[in-house]
Amino acid sequence: MPLVSVVMPVYNSAATLGAAVRSVLTQTHSDVELLVTDDQSSDGSMDLLREFAAQDERVLPQLAPERGGAARARNLAIERARGDYVAFLDSDDMWLPTKLEKQLAFAAEGDAPLTFTSYFKMDADYAGESTDWVPNGRVVRAREHVDYPAMLRRDYIGALTAMYDRNVLGTRLMPEMRKRQDYALWLSIMRDGAVARGLAEPLAVYRAHQAGSLSSNKLSLVQYNWAVYREHEHLSVLRATQALAGAVWQSLRNSRI
């Protein structure tokens, strides 16, 4: 069975971390390594991770030497990856139990080095486990195929569902920007010619953040997406403006789900 390296950045996530970790450890595809980087939490997250590691050797926590943000935390984990595939899950989200099994079969069937899936949205205060999840009508649907031009117009990939093939793409790191580093990574992979394929079935659950948080502040999308377009993709002002309009539209559309 292919080994999947699961990348999880953590910062003061003790309230939701347990459910996220258990959603990885209870996957029907059990050949995983959970590479967790704690970004200098102050709420006991690292202690919780050490408890998980003592119980399951697949949990491999690491304490970041200093606060570096989510991108740096993810990269520290990616650099340790030994797996055939690299997948991503944040410490406040969850995977459904068959996520990896179904996505690996989907990736092999379509010979796709970058895949993603549809996903559910849950309320910020959801306190259950992935094994307790009851499907709801709040679904962000995955597009069947996404190439570089389409991805420039809109980010179709939910990071909690993304998985790439290290044997094909090599080890790919994220640019170390405060936000949208995942989007920049998908763009860099597709800029090199890869086409991403989306699995229609929702296989993960995204925690919708409270109003006023970084993730829910739509104004913050503008500056970070602009940095991706101009600094990482080197688009002209006109093309960057067109891409930004699509990104804002998608963000507002998804926020209504």
Coordinates of C-alpha atoms in Angstrom, one line a residue:
M1 CA 0.0 0.0 0.0
P2 CA 1.3 3.5 -0.7
L3 CA 2.4 5.5 2.3
V4 CA 0.6 8.8 2.7
S5 CA 2.4 11.7 4.6
V6 CA -0.2 13.8 6.2
V7 CA 0.9 17.4 6.9
M8 CA -0.7 19.2 9.8
P9 CA 0.3 22.7 11.2
V10 CA -0.8 23.4 14.7
Y11 CA -1.0 26.6 16.7
N12 CA -3.1 26.8 19.9
S13 CA -5.5 24.2 18.5
A14 CA -6.1 22.0 21.6
A15 CA -9.9 22.4 21.4
T16 CA -10.1 20.8 18.0
L17 CA -6.8 19.0 17.6
G18 CA -7.9 15.7 19.0
A19 CA -10.8 15.2 16.5
A20 CA -8.5 16.2 13.6
V21 CA -5.8 13.7 14.6
R22 CA -8.3 10.9 15.2
S23 CA -9.8 11.5 11.8
V24 CA -6.4 10.6 10.3
L25 CA -5.7 7.6 12.6
T26 CA -9.2 6.1 11.9
Q27 CA -8.7 6.1 8.1
T28 CA -9.6 2.8 6.4
H29 CA -6.3 3.3 4.5
S30 CA -4.0 2.9 7.6
D31 CA -0.6 3.3 6.0
V32 CA 0.0 6.9 7.0
E33 CA 2.5 9.1 8.8
L34 CA 1.0 12.1 10.5
L35 CA 3.6 14.9 10.4
V36 CA 2.5 17.6 12.8
T37 CA 4.4 20.8 13.4
D38 CA 3.5 22.8 16.5
D39 CA 4.2 26.5 15.9
Q40 CA 5.1 27.3 19.5
S41 CA 1.6 26.8 20.9
S42 CA 0.9 28.1 24.5
D43 CA -2.3 26.1 25.1
G44 CA -1.0 22.5 25.6
S45 CA -1.3 21.4 22.0
M46 CA 2.2 19.9 22.0
D47 CA 1.5 18.0 25.2
L48 CA -1.6 16.5 23.5
L49 CA 0.4 15.6 20.4
R50 CA 3.0 13.8 22.6
E51 CA 0.2 11.8 24.2
F52 CA -1.0 10.7 20.7
A53 CA 2.5 9.9 19.7
A54 CA 3.0 7.7 22.7
Q55 CA -0.1 5.7 21.8
D56 CA 0.4 5.5 18.0
E57 CA 3.8 5.5 16.3
R58 CA 2.3 7.0 13.1
V59 CA 1.9 10.4 14.9
L60 CA 5.2 12.3 14.5
P61 CA 5.1 15.7 16.2
Q62 CA 7.7 18.3 15.9
L63 CA 8.1 21.6 17.8
A64 CA 9.0 24.5 15.5
P65 CA 12.2 26.2 16.7
E66 CA 10.4 29.6 16.6
R67 CA 7.0 31.0 15.5
G68 CA 7.0 31.0 11.7
G69 CA 3.4 30.8 10.6
A70 CA 1.4 28.1 8.9
A71 CA 3.5 28.0 5.7
R72 CA 6.7 27.4 7.6
A73 CA 5.0 24.8 9.8
R74 CA 3.7 23.0 6.8
N75 CA 7.1 23.1 5.1
L76 CA 8.9 21.7 8.2
A77 CA 6.5 18.8 8.0
I78 CA 6.8 18.3 4.2
E79 CA 10.6 18.2 4.6
R80 CA 10.2 15.2 6.8
A81 CA 7.8 13.3 4.5
R82 CA 8.7 9.8 3.5
G83 CA 5.4 8.9 1.8
D84 CA 4.4 8.3 -1.8
Y85 CA 1.8 11.0 -1.4
V86 CA 1.6 14.2 0.6
A87 CA -1.9 15.2 1.9
F88 CA -2.9 18.2 4.0
L89 CA -5.2 18.6 6.9
D90 CA -5.5 21.6 9.3
S91 CA -5.9 21.0 13.0
D92 CA -9.5 22.3 13.1
D93 CA -10.8 20.2 10.2
M94 CA -11.6 16.5 9.8
W95 CA -11.4 13.7 7.2
L96 CA -14.2 11.2 6.8
P97 CA -13.0 7.6 7.4
T98 CA -12.7 6.5 3.7
K99 CA -11.1 9.7 2.5
L100 CA -7.7 8.4 1.7
E101 CA -8.8 5.0 0.5
K102 CA -11.2 6.5 -2.1
Q103 CA -8.8 9.3 -3.1
L104 CA -5.9 7.0 -3.6
A105 CA -8.0 4.8 -5.9
F106 CA -9.2 7.8 -7.7
A107 CA -5.7 9.1 -8.2
A108 CA -4.4 5.8 -9.5
E109 CA -7.4 5.4 -11.8
G110 CA -6.9 8.7 -13.5
D111 CA -3.1 8.8 -13.3
A112 CA -3.4 12.2 -11.7
P113 CA -0.5 13.6 -9.6
L114 CA -2.7 16.2 -7.9
T115 CA -6.2 15.4 -6.7
F116 CA -8.8 16.9 -4.5
T117 CA -12.4 16.2 -3.4
S118 CA -15.6 17.9 -2.5
Y119 CA -16.1 18.7 1.2
F120 CA -18.7 19.5 3.8
K121 CA -18.8 22.6 5.9
M122 CA -19.5 22.5 9.7
D123 CA -20.2 25.1 12.2
A124 CA -17.3 26.5 14.2
D125 CA -18.6 25.0 17.5
Y126 CA -19.1 21.4 16.2
A127 CA -17.7 19.1 18.9
G128 CA -18.2 15.7 17.4
E129 CA -15.8 13.2 15.7
S130 CA -15.5 12.4 12.0
T131 CA -17.0 9.0 12.7
D132 CA -20.1 10.8 14.1
W133 CA -20.5 13.2 11.1
V134 CA -24.0 13.3 9.6
P135 CA -23.9 14.6 6.0
N136 CA -25.6 18.0 5.6
G137 CA -26.5 20.1 2.6
R138 CA -23.4 22.4 3.0
V139 CA -21.1 21.0 0.3
V140 CA -18.4 22.7 -1.6
R141 CA -18.3 20.8 -4.9
A142 CA -15.1 19.7 -6.6
R143 CA -14.7 20.5 -10.2
E144 CA -13.9 17.5 -12.4
H145 CA -10.7 18.9 -14.0
V146 CA -8.7 22.0 -13.3
D147 CA -5.7 23.3 -15.3
Y148 CA -3.5 26.3 -14.8
P149 CA -5.6 28.9 -16.6
A150 CA -8.7 27.8 -14.8
M151 CA -6.9 27.8 -11.5
L152 CA -5.7 31.4 -12.0
R153 CA -9.3 32.5 -12.4
R154 CA -10.4 30.7 -9.2
D155 CA -9.0 28.5 -6.5
Y156 CA -11.0 25.3 -6.9
I157 CA -9.0 23.2 -4.4
G158 CA -9.9 22.9 -0.7
A159 CA -6.5 22.4 1.0
L160 CA -8.0 19.9 3.5
T161 CA -8.7 17.6 0.5
A162 CA -5.6 18.1 -1.6
M163 CA -3.1 15.3 -2.2
Y164 CA -0.1 15.2 -4.5
D165 CA 2.1 12.3 -5.7
R166 CA 5.7 12.7 -4.6
N167 CA 6.9 10.0 -7.0
V168 CA 5.8 12.2 -9.9
L169 CA 6.1 15.7 -8.7
G170 CA 8.9 15.4 -6.1
T171 CA 8.8 17.1 -2.8
R172 CA 7.0 20.4 -3.3
L173 CA 7.1 23.1 -0.6
M174 CA 4.8 26.1 -0.1
P175 CA 6.0 29.7 -0.4
E176 CA 6.3 31.2 3.0
M177 CA 3.5 33.8 2.9
R178 CA 1.1 34.3 5.8
K179 CA -2.0 33.2 3.8
R180 CA -2.8 31.6 0.5
Q181 CA 0.4 29.6 0.5
D182 CA -1.6 26.5 -0.4
Y183 CA -3.1 28.2 -3.5
A184 CA 0.4 29.3 -4.6
L185 CA 1.6 25.7 -4.3
W186 CA -1.3 24.3 -6.5
L187 CA -0.5 27.0 -9.1
S188 CA 3.2 26.1 -9.2
I189 CA 2.4 22.5 -9.7
M190 CA -0.1 23.2 -12.5
R191 CA 2.2 25.8 -14.1
D192 CA 4.6 22.9 -14.7
G193 CA 1.9 21.2 -16.7
A194 CA 0.0 19.0 -14.3
V195 CA -3.8 18.9 -14.4
A196 CA -5.7 18.5 -11.1
R197 CA -8.6 16.1 -10.9
G198 CA -11.5 16.5 -8.5
L199 CA -13.5 13.7 -6.9
A200 CA -17.2 14.6 -6.6
E201 CA -17.8 12.8 -3.3
P202 CA -17.4 14.9 -0.2
L203 CA -14.7 13.3 1.9
A204 CA -13.7 16.0 4.4
V205 CA -15.3 18.5 6.8
Y206 CA -14.2 22.1 7.0
R207 CA -14.8 24.1 10.1
A208 CA -16.3 27.5 9.2
H209 CA -14.6 30.1 11.3
Q210 CA -16.3 32.8 13.4
A211 CA -16.9 36.1 11.8
G212 CA -13.9 38.4 12.2
S213 CA -11.3 35.6 12.0
L214 CA -8.6 35.6 9.4
S215 CA -10.3 32.9 7.4
S216 CA -13.6 34.7 7.3
N217 CA -12.3 38.2 6.6
K218 CA -12.9 38.5 2.9
L219 CA -10.9 41.7 2.7
S220 CA -7.7 39.8 3.7
L221 CA -8.2 37.7 0.6
V222 CA -7.4 40.6 -1.7
Q223 CA -3.8 41.4 -0.5
Y224 CA -2.7 37.8 -0.3
N225 CA -4.2 36.7 -3.6
W226 CA -2.6 39.8 -5.2
A227 CA 0.8 38.8 -3.8
V228 CA 0.3 35.3 -5.3
Y229 CA -0.6 36.7 -8.7
R230 CA 2.1 39.4 -8.9
E231 CA 5.0 38.0 -6.8
H232 CA 4.8 34.3 -7.4
E233 CA 3.0 34.0 -10.8
H234 CA 4.4 37.3 -12.2
L235 CA 1.1 38.2 -13.8
S236 CA 0.6 41.6 -15.4
V237 CA -1.6 44.1 -13.5
L238 CA -4.5 43.4 -15.9
R239 CA -4.3 39.6 -15.6
A240 CA -3.9 39.8 -11.8
T241 CA -6.9 42.1 -11.6
Q242 CA -9.0 39.7 -13.6
A243 CA -7.8 36.7 -11.5
L244 CA -8.5 38.6 -8.3
A245 CA -12.1 39.4 -9.3
G246 CA -12.7 35.6 -9.8
A247 CA -11.1 34.8 -6.4
V248 CA -13.3 37.3 -4.6
W249 CA -16.4 36.0 -6.3
Q250 CA -15.6 32.4 -5.4
S251 CA -14.9 33.4 -1.8
L252 CA -18.2 35.2 -1.4
R253 CA -20.0 32.2 -3.1
N254 CA -18.5 29.6 -0.8
S255 CA -19.2 31.7 2.3
R256 CA -22.9 31.4 1.6
I257 CA -22.7 27.5 1.8

